[in-house]
Amino acid sequence: MSHPLFTTPFGARSTAAEVLSGVGLSGRRAVVTGGASGIGRETARVLGAAGAEVTIGVRDLAAGIRAAEEIAPASGPGSVRTALLDLADQRSVRAFTDAWQGPLHILVLNAGVMATPLQRTREGWEMQFATNHLGHFALATGLHGALASAHGARVVAVSSVGHVNGDVLFDDINFERRPYDPWAAYSQSKTANVLFTVEAARRWAPDLITVNALNPGRITSTRLGRHIGDISNSPASFDATSTDVSWKSIEQGAATSALLAASPLVEGVTGRYFEDCDEAGPHRPGIRRGVAAHALDPDHAARLWQLSTDLLTETGTGVEAATA
């Protein structure tokens, strides 16, 4: 990391509403995945409150419609709508991207699953990698034309401090030969989120698209940890007593997403990894903060991009122009 770290006046206790206070987004269009609950919902709410036309992509359409109806009164009539989007189903992702018309100014890749039991998609892909990375990769590349036509679009990928636990397992991504480890699978999917931003930032710079990743912190009261039960079942590196990861409310957890999505403070910033509303420094062993070197490796980023493109091409859902 050779550049000075980018900082803002905000921090771990800032809320998404505070970050976007005074920011006007009238005429801007945004997509937030997983916008029916948690930090995705709060991100959608504050973008809508700032004047953006927000589409929340959700797997449960009824829950999404309820969320949009609840958000709308606070953010203005017609500012939030819902669309079906199952990131684990490439047909659903393709239907969403095919249906999109016009420019897209903000894309927040927020949805995710964590530490699931071993599950596979219809293609045989491991569920966490398929949902957290491949679904978002297909969505972003499928919407590339819409992003480029916005002339200054922003893409935001919600990663996790969990990425420091491991690199992408290129020799066995889908756990076909090694025993399945839900935390190793989660870590590789979150590393993949960061690697995606590294390569997308490089490829899409001529299109004036900025692409950044973030660690939202450890958020209370969300559904992300529903597969692990009691938090004591998580590995020691995720220990609840750790002082290294910022514990946050949902409003605070959405702040860094909102910052990267819409704040003028980060105009033109791309290919970086943020936490607590500032660019993160290098990860140090034993510290649950920072960005791991393996997540910023440009060779791994290019390799992952090609692998992801190949996997989508095999399903017939790839978009050649977007991934070129």
mmCIF file of C-alpha atoms in Angstrom:
data_model
loop_
_atom_site.group_PDB
_atom_site.id
_atom_site.type_symbol
_atom_site.label_atom_id
_atom_site.label_comp_id
_atom_site.label_asym_id
_atom_site.label_seq_id
_atom_site.Cartn_x
_atom_site.Cartn_y
_atom_site.Cartn_z
ATOM 1 C CA MET A 1 0.000 0.000 0.000
ATOM 2 C CA SER A 2 2.062 2.909 -1.308
ATOM 3 C CA HIS A 3 -0.494 5.738 -1.191
ATOM 4 C CA PRO A 4 -1.460 7.858 1.838
ATOM 5 C CA LEU A 5 -4.526 6.475 3.603
ATOM 6 C CA PHE A 6 -7.738 8.355 2.834
ATOM 7 C CA THR A 7 -9.508 9.762 5.891
ATOM 8 C CA THR A 8 -12.808 11.556 6.537
ATOM 9 C CA PRO A 9 -14.254 13.533 9.485
ATOM 10 C CA PHE A 10 -16.445 10.539 10.327
ATOM 11 C CA GLY A 11 -15.653 7.472 12.410
ATOM 12 C CA ALA A 12 -16.869 4.249 13.990
ATOM 13 C CA ARG A 13 -19.764 5.898 15.843
ATOM 14 C CA SER A 14 -21.034 7.956 12.901
ATOM 15 C CA THR A 15 -24.407 6.968 11.478
ATOM 16 C CA ALA A 16 -25.369 6.682 7.839
ATOM 17 C CA ALA A 17 -27.731 9.638 8.222
ATOM 18 C CA GLU A 18 -24.927 11.783 9.636
ATOM 19 C CA VAL A 19 -22.595 10.827 6.798
ATOM 20 C CA LEU A 20 -25.143 11.924 4.192
ATOM 21 C CA SER A 21 -26.472 14.959 6.038
ATOM 22 C CA GLY A 22 -26.890 17.757 3.509
ATOM 23 C CA VAL A 23 -26.125 15.516 0.524
ATOM 24 C CA GLY A 24 -28.636 15.778 -2.328
ATOM 25 C CA LEU A 25 -29.176 12.783 -4.604
ATOM 26 C CA SER A 26 -32.132 13.951 -6.666
ATOM 27 C CA GLY A 27 -31.988 12.387 -10.116
ATOM 28 C CA ARG A 28 -29.662 9.604 -8.975
ATOM 29 C CA ARG A 29 -30.667 5.948 -9.212
ATOM 30 C CA ALA A 30 -29.407 3.311 -6.810
ATOM 31 C CA VAL A 31 -29.603 -0.453 -6.330
ATOM 32 C CA VAL A 32 -29.004 -1.995 -2.906
ATOM 33 C CA THR A 33 -28.933 -5.783 -2.606
ATOM 34 C CA GLY A 34 -30.320 -7.265 0.583
ATOM 35 C CA GLY A 35 -32.203 -4.058 1.226
ATOM 36 C CA ALA A 36 -35.108 -5.606 3.120
ATOM 37 C CA SER A 37 -33.320 -5.739 6.461
ATOM 38 C CA GLY A 38 -30.224 -4.824 8.438
ATOM 39 C CA ILE A 39 -27.628 -2.409 7.129
ATOM 40 C CA GLY A 40 -28.920 -2.864 3.575
ATOM 41 C CA ARG A 41 -32.286 -1.503 4.572
ATOM 42 C CA GLU A 42 -30.690 1.441 6.395
ATOM 43 C CA THR A 43 -28.442 2.159 3.415
ATOM 44 C CA ALA A 44 -31.477 2.190 1.127
ATOM 45 C CA ARG A 45 -33.365 4.422 3.560
ATOM 46 C CA VAL A 46 -30.701 7.129 3.778
ATOM 47 C CA LEU A 47 -30.081 7.099 0.016
ATOM 48 C CA GLY A 48 -33.810 7.543 -0.514
ATOM 49 C CA ALA A 49 -33.958 10.264 2.132
ATOM 50 C CA ALA A 50 -31.249 12.129 0.224
ATOM 51 C CA GLY A 51 -33.437 12.056 -2.878
ATOM 52 C CA ALA A 52 -32.249 8.980 -4.784
ATOM 53 C CA GLU A 53 -34.565 6.584 -6.591
ATOM 54 C CA VAL A 54 -33.679 3.336 -4.828
ATOM 55 C CA THR A 55 -34.352 -0.241 -5.909
ATOM 56 C CA ILE A 56 -33.829 -2.880 -3.250
ATOM 57 C CA GLY A 57 -33.010 -6.291 -4.708
ATOM 58 C CA VAL A 58 -34.440 -9.036 -2.501
ATOM 59 C CA ARG A 59 -34.927 -12.792 -2.499
ATOM 60 C CA ASP A 60 -38.172 -12.520 -0.516
ATOM 61 C CA LEU A 61 -40.353 -10.173 -2.548
ATOM 62 C CA ALA A 62 -43.060 -9.863 0.128
ATOM 63 C CA ALA A 63 -40.496 -8.849 2.752
ATOM 64 C CA GLY A 64 -38.961 -6.400 0.312
ATOM 65 C CA ILE A 65 -42.299 -4.773 -0.440
ATOM 66 C CA ARG A 66 -43.010 -4.387 3.285
ATOM 67 C CA ALA A 67 -39.597 -2.816 3.814
ATOM 68 C CA ALA A 68 -40.037 -0.422 0.892
ATOM 69 C CA GLU A 69 -43.435 0.657 2.185
ATOM 70 C CA GLU A 70 -41.978 1.304 5.625
ATOM 71 C CA ILE A 71 -38.970 3.168 4.250
ATOM 72 C CA ALA A 72 -40.899 5.278 1.744
ATOM 73 C CA PRO A 73 -42.691 7.613 4.187
ATOM 74 C CA ALA A 74 -39.344 8.694 5.600
ATOM 75 C CA SER A 75 -37.636 9.100 2.269
ATOM 76 C CA GLY A 76 -40.340 10.446 -0.023
ATOM 77 C CA PRO A 77 -43.089 8.943 -2.166
ATOM 78 C CA GLY A 78 -41.861 6.698 -4.935
ATOM 79 C CA SER A 79 -38.225 6.855 -3.817
ATOM 80 C CA VAL A 80 -37.915 3.178 -2.886
ATOM 81 C CA ARG A 81 -39.122 0.174 -4.887
ATOM 82 C CA THR A 82 -38.530 -3.560 -4.771
ATOM 83 C CA ALA A 83 -37.331 -6.078 -7.351
ATOM 84 C CA LEU A 84 -36.825 -9.825 -7.125
ATOM 85 C CA LEU A 85 -33.148 -10.776 -6.961
ATOM 86 C CA ASP A 86 -31.848 -14.135 -5.744
ATOM 87 C CA LEU A 87 -28.062 -13.905 -5.867
ATOM 88 C CA ALA A 88 -27.706 -17.690 -5.588
ATOM 89 C CA ASP A 89 -29.727 -18.136 -8.783
ATOM 90 C CA GLN A 90 -27.950 -16.903 -11.901
ATOM 91 C CA ARG A 91 -31.227 -16.924 -13.829
ATOM 92 C CA SER A 92 -32.662 -14.456 -11.308
ATOM 93 C CA VAL A 93 -29.600 -12.220 -11.565
ATOM 94 C CA ARG A 94 -29.767 -12.244 -15.353
ATOM 95 C CA ALA A 95 -33.487 -11.413 -15.277
ATOM 96 C CA PHE A 96 -32.751 -8.424 -13.029
ATOM 97 C CA THR A 97 -29.955 -7.058 -15.220
ATOM 98 C CA ASP A 98 -31.921 -7.638 -18.440
ATOM 99 C CA ALA A 99 -34.877 -5.728 -17.014
ATOM 100 C CA TRP A 100 -32.833 -2.705 -15.930
ATOM 101 C CA GLN A 101 -33.216 0.322 -18.179
ATOM 102 C CA GLY A 102 -31.358 3.612 -18.123
ATOM 103 C CA PRO A 103 -28.337 4.748 -16.114
ATOM 104 C CA LEU A 104 -27.388 3.460 -12.673
ATOM 105 C CA HIS A 105 -25.462 5.827 -10.409
ATOM 106 C CA ILE A 106 -25.015 3.735 -7.259
ATOM 107 C CA LEU A 107 -24.708 -0.036 -6.813
ATOM 108 C CA VAL A 108 -24.332 -1.333 -3.252
ATOM 109 C CA LEU A 109 -23.430 -5.027 -3.121
ATOM 110 C CA ASN A 110 -24.656 -5.569 0.416
ATOM 111 C CA ALA A 111 -26.485 -8.915 0.645
ATOM 112 C CA GLY A 112 -24.678 -11.920 2.023
ATOM 113 C CA VAL A 113 -24.737 -15.160 3.983
ATOM 114 C CA MET A 114 -22.312 -16.302 6.680
ATOM 115 C CA ALA A 115 -21.104 -19.670 7.929
ATOM 116 C CA THR A 116 -23.891 -21.654 6.321
ATOM 117 C CA PRO A 117 -24.044 -25.447 6.439
ATOM 118 C CA LEU A 118 -22.751 -26.970 3.217
ATOM 119 C CA GLN A 119 -25.180 -26.101 0.444
ATOM 120 C CA ARG A 120 -24.734 -25.983 -3.306
ATOM 121 C CA THR A 121 -26.458 -24.072 -6.070
ATOM 122 C CA ARG A 122 -27.955 -25.789 -9.099
ATOM 123 C CA GLU A 123 -24.553 -25.351 -10.785
ATOM 124 C CA GLY A 124 -22.817 -27.171 -7.921
ATOM 125 C CA TRP A 125 -21.188 -24.024 -6.549
ATOM 126 C CA GLU A 126 -20.645 -23.691 -2.801
ATOM 127 C CA MET A 127 -23.397 -21.408 -1.509
ATOM 128 C CA GLN A 128 -21.362 -18.725 0.273
ATOM 129 C CA PHE A 129 -19.025 -18.170 -2.666
ATOM 130 C CA ALA A 130 -21.956 -18.316 -5.076
ATOM 131 C CA THR A 131 -24.052 -15.809 -3.132
ATOM 132 C CA ASN A 132 -21.509 -13.406 -1.702
ATOM 133 C CA HIS A 133 -19.240 -13.251 -4.752
ATOM 134 C CA LEU A 134 -20.531 -14.836 -7.943
ATOM 135 C CA GLY A 135 -24.038 -13.418 -7.638
ATOM 136 C CA HIS A 136 -22.685 -9.936 -7.067
ATOM 137 C CA PHE A 137 -20.063 -10.348 -9.780
ATOM 138 C CA ALA A 138 -22.772 -11.286 -12.286
ATOM 139 C CA LEU A 139 -24.952 -8.403 -11.123
ATOM 140 C CA ALA A 140 -22.230 -5.773 -11.358
ATOM 141 C CA THR A 141 -20.882 -6.923 -14.701
ATOM 142 C CA GLY A 142 -24.407 -7.303 -16.045
ATOM 143 C CA LEU A 143 -25.133 -3.692 -15.057
ATOM 144 C CA HIS A 144 -21.814 -2.374 -16.346
ATOM 145 C CA GLY A 145 -23.402 -0.572 -19.291
ATOM 146 C CA ALA A 146 -25.887 1.176 -17.010
ATOM 147 C CA LEU A 147 -23.095 2.173 -14.636
ATOM 148 C CA ALA A 148 -20.927 3.497 -17.466
ATOM 149 C CA SER A 149 -23.796 5.563 -18.858
ATOM 150 C CA ALA A 150 -24.113 7.374 -15.512
ATOM 151 C CA HIS A 151 -20.710 9.055 -16.098
ATOM 152 C CA GLY A 152 -19.480 8.821 -12.536
ATOM 153 C CA ALA A 153 -21.157 5.772 -10.989
ATOM 154 C CA ARG A 154 -20.091 4.190 -7.724
ATOM 155 C CA VAL A 155 -19.987 0.502 -6.835
ATOM 156 C CA VAL A 156 -19.688 -0.460 -3.163
ATOM 157 C CA ALA A 157 -18.923 -4.018 -2.011
ATOM 158 C CA VAL A 158 -19.664 -4.915 1.604
ATOM 159 C CA SER A 159 -16.912 -7.291 2.719
ATOM 160 C CA SER A 160 -15.944 -8.234 6.277
ATOM 161 C CA VAL A 161 -13.027 -8.358 8.675
ATOM 162 C CA GLY A 162 -13.456 -12.108 8.206
ATOM 163 C CA HIS A 163 -11.532 -11.789 4.939
ATOM 164 C CA VAL A 164 -8.270 -11.694 6.897
ATOM 165 C CA ASN A 165 -8.772 -15.366 7.833
ATOM 166 C CA GLY A 166 -8.043 -16.677 4.365
ATOM 167 C CA ASP A 167 -7.467 -16.174 0.663
ATOM 168 C CA VAL A 168 -9.568 -17.514 -2.190
ATOM 169 C CA LEU A 169 -9.043 -21.289 -2.387
ATOM 170 C CA PHE A 170 -8.325 -21.367 -6.090
ATOM 171 C CA ASP A 171 -7.422 -25.066 -6.036
ATOM 172 C CA ASP A 172 -10.798 -26.084 -4.557
ATOM 173 C CA ILE A 173 -13.209 -23.158 -4.414
ATOM 174 C CA ASN A 174 -16.300 -25.341 -4.116
ATOM 175 C CA PHE A 175 -14.945 -27.720 -1.457
ATOM 176 C CA GLU A 176 -15.174 -30.715 -3.730
ATOM 177 C CA ARG A 177 -11.968 -32.348 -2.474
ATOM 178 C CA ARG A 178 -11.372 -30.909 0.996
ATOM 179 C CA PRO A 179 -13.684 -31.135 4.021
ATOM 180 C CA TYR A 180 -16.136 -28.278 4.094
ATOM 181 C CA ASP A 181 -15.310 -25.538 6.608
ATOM 182 C CA PRO A 182 -18.060 -22.896 6.858
ATOM 183 C CA TRP A 183 -15.655 -20.231 8.131
ATOM 184 C CA ALA A 184 -13.043 -20.904 5.449
ATOM 185 C CA ALA A 185 -15.839 -20.646 2.884
ATOM 186 C CA TYR A 186 -17.019 -17.374 4.396
ATOM 187 C CA SER A 187 -13.501 -15.945 4.494
ATOM 188 C CA GLN A 188 -12.805 -16.763 0.859
ATOM 189 C CA SER A 189 -16.096 -15.190 -0.223
ATOM 190 C CA LYS A 190 -15.309 -11.980 1.664
ATOM 191 C CA THR A 191 -11.767 -11.888 0.248
ATOM 192 C CA ALA A 192 -13.357 -12.335 -3.175
ATOM 193 C CA ASN A 193 -15.472 -9.222 -2.529
ATOM 194 C CA VAL A 194 -12.311 -7.157 -2.045
ATOM 195 C CA LEU A 195 -10.462 -8.724 -4.981
ATOM 196 C CA PHE A 196 -13.447 -7.904 -7.191
ATOM 197 C CA THR A 197 -13.096 -4.205 -6.347
ATOM 198 C CA VAL A 198 -9.361 -4.255 -7.073
ATOM 199 C CA GLU A 199 -9.841 -5.584 -10.597
ATOM 200 C CA ALA A 200 -13.076 -3.711 -11.332
ATOM 201 C CA ALA A 201 -11.471 -0.423 -10.292
ATOM 202 C CA ARG A 202 -8.671 -1.073 -12.789
ATOM 203 C CA ARG A 203 -10.914 -2.202 -15.634
ATOM 204 C CA TRP A 204 -13.643 0.392 -15.193
ATOM 205 C CA ALA A 205 -11.583 3.513 -14.532
ATOM 206 C CA PRO A 206 -11.984 4.670 -18.174
ATOM 207 C CA ASP A 207 -15.766 4.487 -17.633
ATOM 208 C CA LEU A 208 -15.488 6.807 -14.594
ATOM 209 C CA ILE A 209 -16.842 4.049 -12.341
ATOM 210 C CA THR A 210 -15.335 3.958 -8.852
ATOM 211 C CA VAL A 211 -15.341 0.647 -6.988
ATOM 212 C CA ASN A 212 -14.536 0.261 -3.287
ATOM 213 C CA ALA A 213 -14.923 -2.355 -0.550
ATOM 214 C CA LEU A 214 -15.604 -2.016 3.158
ATOM 215 C CA ASN A 215 -15.854 -3.723 6.506
ATOM 216 C CA PRO A 216 -19.075 -2.482 8.137
ATOM 217 C CA GLY A 217 -18.025 -3.564 11.628
ATOM 218 C CA ARG A 218 -19.722 -6.114 13.811
ATOM 219 C CA ILE A 219 -23.397 -5.277 13.715
ATOM 220 C CA THR A 220 -25.948 -6.077 16.384
ATOM 221 C CA SER A 221 -29.460 -7.286 15.498
ATOM 222 C CA THR A 222 -29.071 -8.490 11.915
ATOM 223 C CA ARG A 223 -29.922 -11.813 10.276
ATOM 224 C CA LEU A 224 -26.401 -12.420 8.912
ATOM 225 C CA GLY A 225 -25.443 -14.761 11.748
ATOM 226 C CA ARG A 226 -28.632 -16.816 11.679
ATOM 227 C CA HIS A 227 -26.757 -19.996 10.696
ATOM 228 C CA ILE A 228 -24.360 -19.988 13.658
ATOM 229 C CA GLY A 229 -26.829 -19.692 16.536
ATOM 230 C CA ASP A 230 -25.176 -18.483 19.737
ATOM 231 C CA ILE A 231 -22.265 -16.168 18.980
ATOM 232 C CA SER A 232 -20.068 -18.404 21.125
ATOM 233 C CA ASN A 233 -20.193 -20.910 18.277
ATOM 234 C CA SER A 234 -18.099 -18.587 16.119
ATOM 235 C CA PRO A 235 -14.312 -19.105 15.991
ATOM 236 C CA ALA A 236 -12.003 -17.382 18.454
ATOM 237 C CA SER A 237 -10.960 -14.841 15.844
ATOM 238 C CA PHE A 238 -14.557 -13.587 15.826
ATOM 239 C CA ASP A 239 -14.720 -13.503 19.634
ATOM 240 C CA ALA A 240 -17.336 -11.095 20.957
ATOM 241 C CA THR A 241 -14.895 -9.698 23.542
ATOM 242 C CA SER A 242 -12.444 -8.529 20.870
ATOM 243 C CA THR A 243 -11.801 -4.802 20.993
ATOM 244 C CA ASP A 244 -10.380 -4.795 17.479
ATOM 245 C CA VAL A 245 -13.653 -4.895 15.554
ATOM 246 C CA SER A 246 -16.029 -2.006 16.152
ATOM 247 C CA TRP A 247 -19.394 -3.144 17.525
ATOM 248 C CA LYS A 248 -22.094 -1.021 15.936
ATOM 249 C CA SER A 249 -25.790 -0.412 15.675
ATOM 250 C CA ILE A 250 -27.439 -0.893 12.295
ATOM 251 C CA GLU A 251 -27.403 2.882 11.761
ATOM 252 C CA GLN A 252 -23.668 3.009 12.444
ATOM 253 C CA GLY A 253 -22.999 -0.155 10.453
ATOM 254 C CA ALA A 254 -24.460 1.402 7.305
ATOM 255 C CA ALA A 255 -22.345 4.557 7.583
ATOM 256 C CA THR A 256 -19.318 3.414 5.584
ATOM 257 C CA SER A 257 -21.567 2.011 2.841
ATOM 258 C CA ALA A 258 -23.401 5.349 2.642
ATOM 259 C CA LEU A 259 -20.122 7.251 2.606
ATOM 260 C CA LEU A 260 -18.720 5.293 -0.329
ATOM 261 C CA ALA A 261 -22.041 5.276 -2.158
ATOM 262 C CA ALA A 262 -22.819 8.969 -2.095
ATOM 263 C CA SER A 263 -20.599 11.286 -0.069
ATOM 264 C CA PRO A 264 -18.775 13.985 -2.071
ATOM 265 C CA LEU A 265 -15.825 13.464 0.285
ATOM 266 C CA VAL A 266 -14.803 10.298 -1.572
ATOM 267 C CA GLU A 267 -15.423 11.542 -5.111
ATOM 268 C CA GLY A 268 -12.963 9.795 -7.445
ATOM 269 C CA VAL A 269 -11.601 7.426 -4.772
ATOM 270 C CA THR A 270 -11.424 3.870 -6.150
ATOM 271 C CA GLY A 271 -9.922 0.458 -5.552
ATOM 272 C CA ARG A 272 -9.660 0.865 -1.782
ATOM 273 C CA TYR A 273 -10.920 -0.849 1.369
ATOM 274 C CA PHE A 274 -12.563 1.162 4.147
ATOM 275 C CA GLU A 275 -13.601 0.592 7.751
ATOM 276 C CA ASP A 276 -15.105 3.048 10.237
ATOM 277 C CA CYS A 277 -15.483 5.618 7.426
ATOM 278 C CA ASP A 278 -11.718 5.766 6.743
ATOM 279 C CA GLU A 279 -9.460 3.791 4.445
ATOM 280 C CA ALA A 280 -8.077 0.811 6.340
ATOM 281 C CA GLY A 281 -4.377 0.258 6.841
ATOM 282 C CA PRO A 282 -2.603 -3.073 6.321
ATOM 283 C CA HIS A 283 -3.757 -5.956 8.479
ATOM 284 C CA ARG A 284 -1.396 -6.993 11.267
ATOM 285 C CA PRO A 285 -1.392 -10.519 12.695
ATOM 286 C CA GLY A 286 -3.518 -10.847 15.808
ATOM 287 C CA ILE A 287 -5.404 -7.606 15.125
ATOM 288 C CA ARG A 288 -8.981 -7.774 13.860
ATOM 289 C CA ARG A 289 -8.704 -4.697 11.697
ATOM 290 C CA GLY A 290 -7.145 -3.631 8.418
ATOM 291 C CA VAL A 291 -6.980 -5.169 4.981
ATOM 292 C CA ALA A 292 -5.016 -8.344 4.287
ATOM 293 C CA ALA A 293 -2.362 -8.277 1.574
ATOM 294 C CA HIS A 294 -3.928 -11.301 -0.130
ATOM 295 C CA ALA A 295 -7.149 -9.314 -0.673
ATOM 296 C CA LEU A 296 -5.308 -6.572 -2.560
ATOM 297 C CA ASP A 297 -3.121 -8.842 -4.703
ATOM 298 C CA PRO A 298 -3.609 -7.674 -8.317
ATOM 299 C CA ASP A 299 -2.630 -11.055 -9.756
ATOM 300 C CA HIS A 300 -5.199 -12.833 -7.580
ATOM 301 C CA ALA A 301 -7.770 -10.197 -8.505
ATOM 302 C CA ALA A 302 -7.212 -10.776 -12.225
ATOM 303 C CA ARG A 303 -7.267 -14.553 -11.724
ATOM 304 C CA LEU A 304 -10.537 -14.386 -9.805
ATOM 305 C CA TRP A 305 -12.112 -12.185 -12.463
ATOM 306 C CA GLN A 306 -11.223 -14.679 -15.183
ATOM 307 C CA LEU A 307 -12.407 -17.634 -13.114
ATOM 308 C CA SER A 308 -15.702 -15.894 -12.362
ATOM 309 C CA THR A 309 -16.181 -15.012 -16.021
ATOM 310 C CA ASP A 310 -15.512 -18.602 -17.035
ATOM 311 C CA LEU A 311 -17.984 -19.974 -14.483
ATOM 312 C CA LEU A 312 -20.735 -17.618 -15.674
ATOM 313 C CA THR A 313 -19.982 -18.415 -19.305
ATOM 314 C CA GLU A 314 -20.414 -22.110 -18.576
ATOM 315 C CA THR A 315 -23.930 -21.410 -17.297
ATOM 316 C CA GLY A 316 -24.820 -19.298 -20.306
ATOM 317 C CA THR A 317 -25.502 -16.281 -18.079
ATOM 318 C CA GLY A 318 -22.249 -14.382 -18.587
ATOM 319 C CA VAL A 319 -22.119 -10.947 -20.190
ATOM 320 C CA GLU A 320 -19.075 -10.818 -22.450
ATOM 321 C CA ALA A 321 -19.097 -7.083 -23.027
ATOM 322 C CA ALA A 322 -19.245 -6.339 -19.338
ATOM 323 C CA THR A 323 -16.386 -8.611 -18.355
ATOM 324 C CA ALA A 324 -14.033 -7.741 -21.194
#
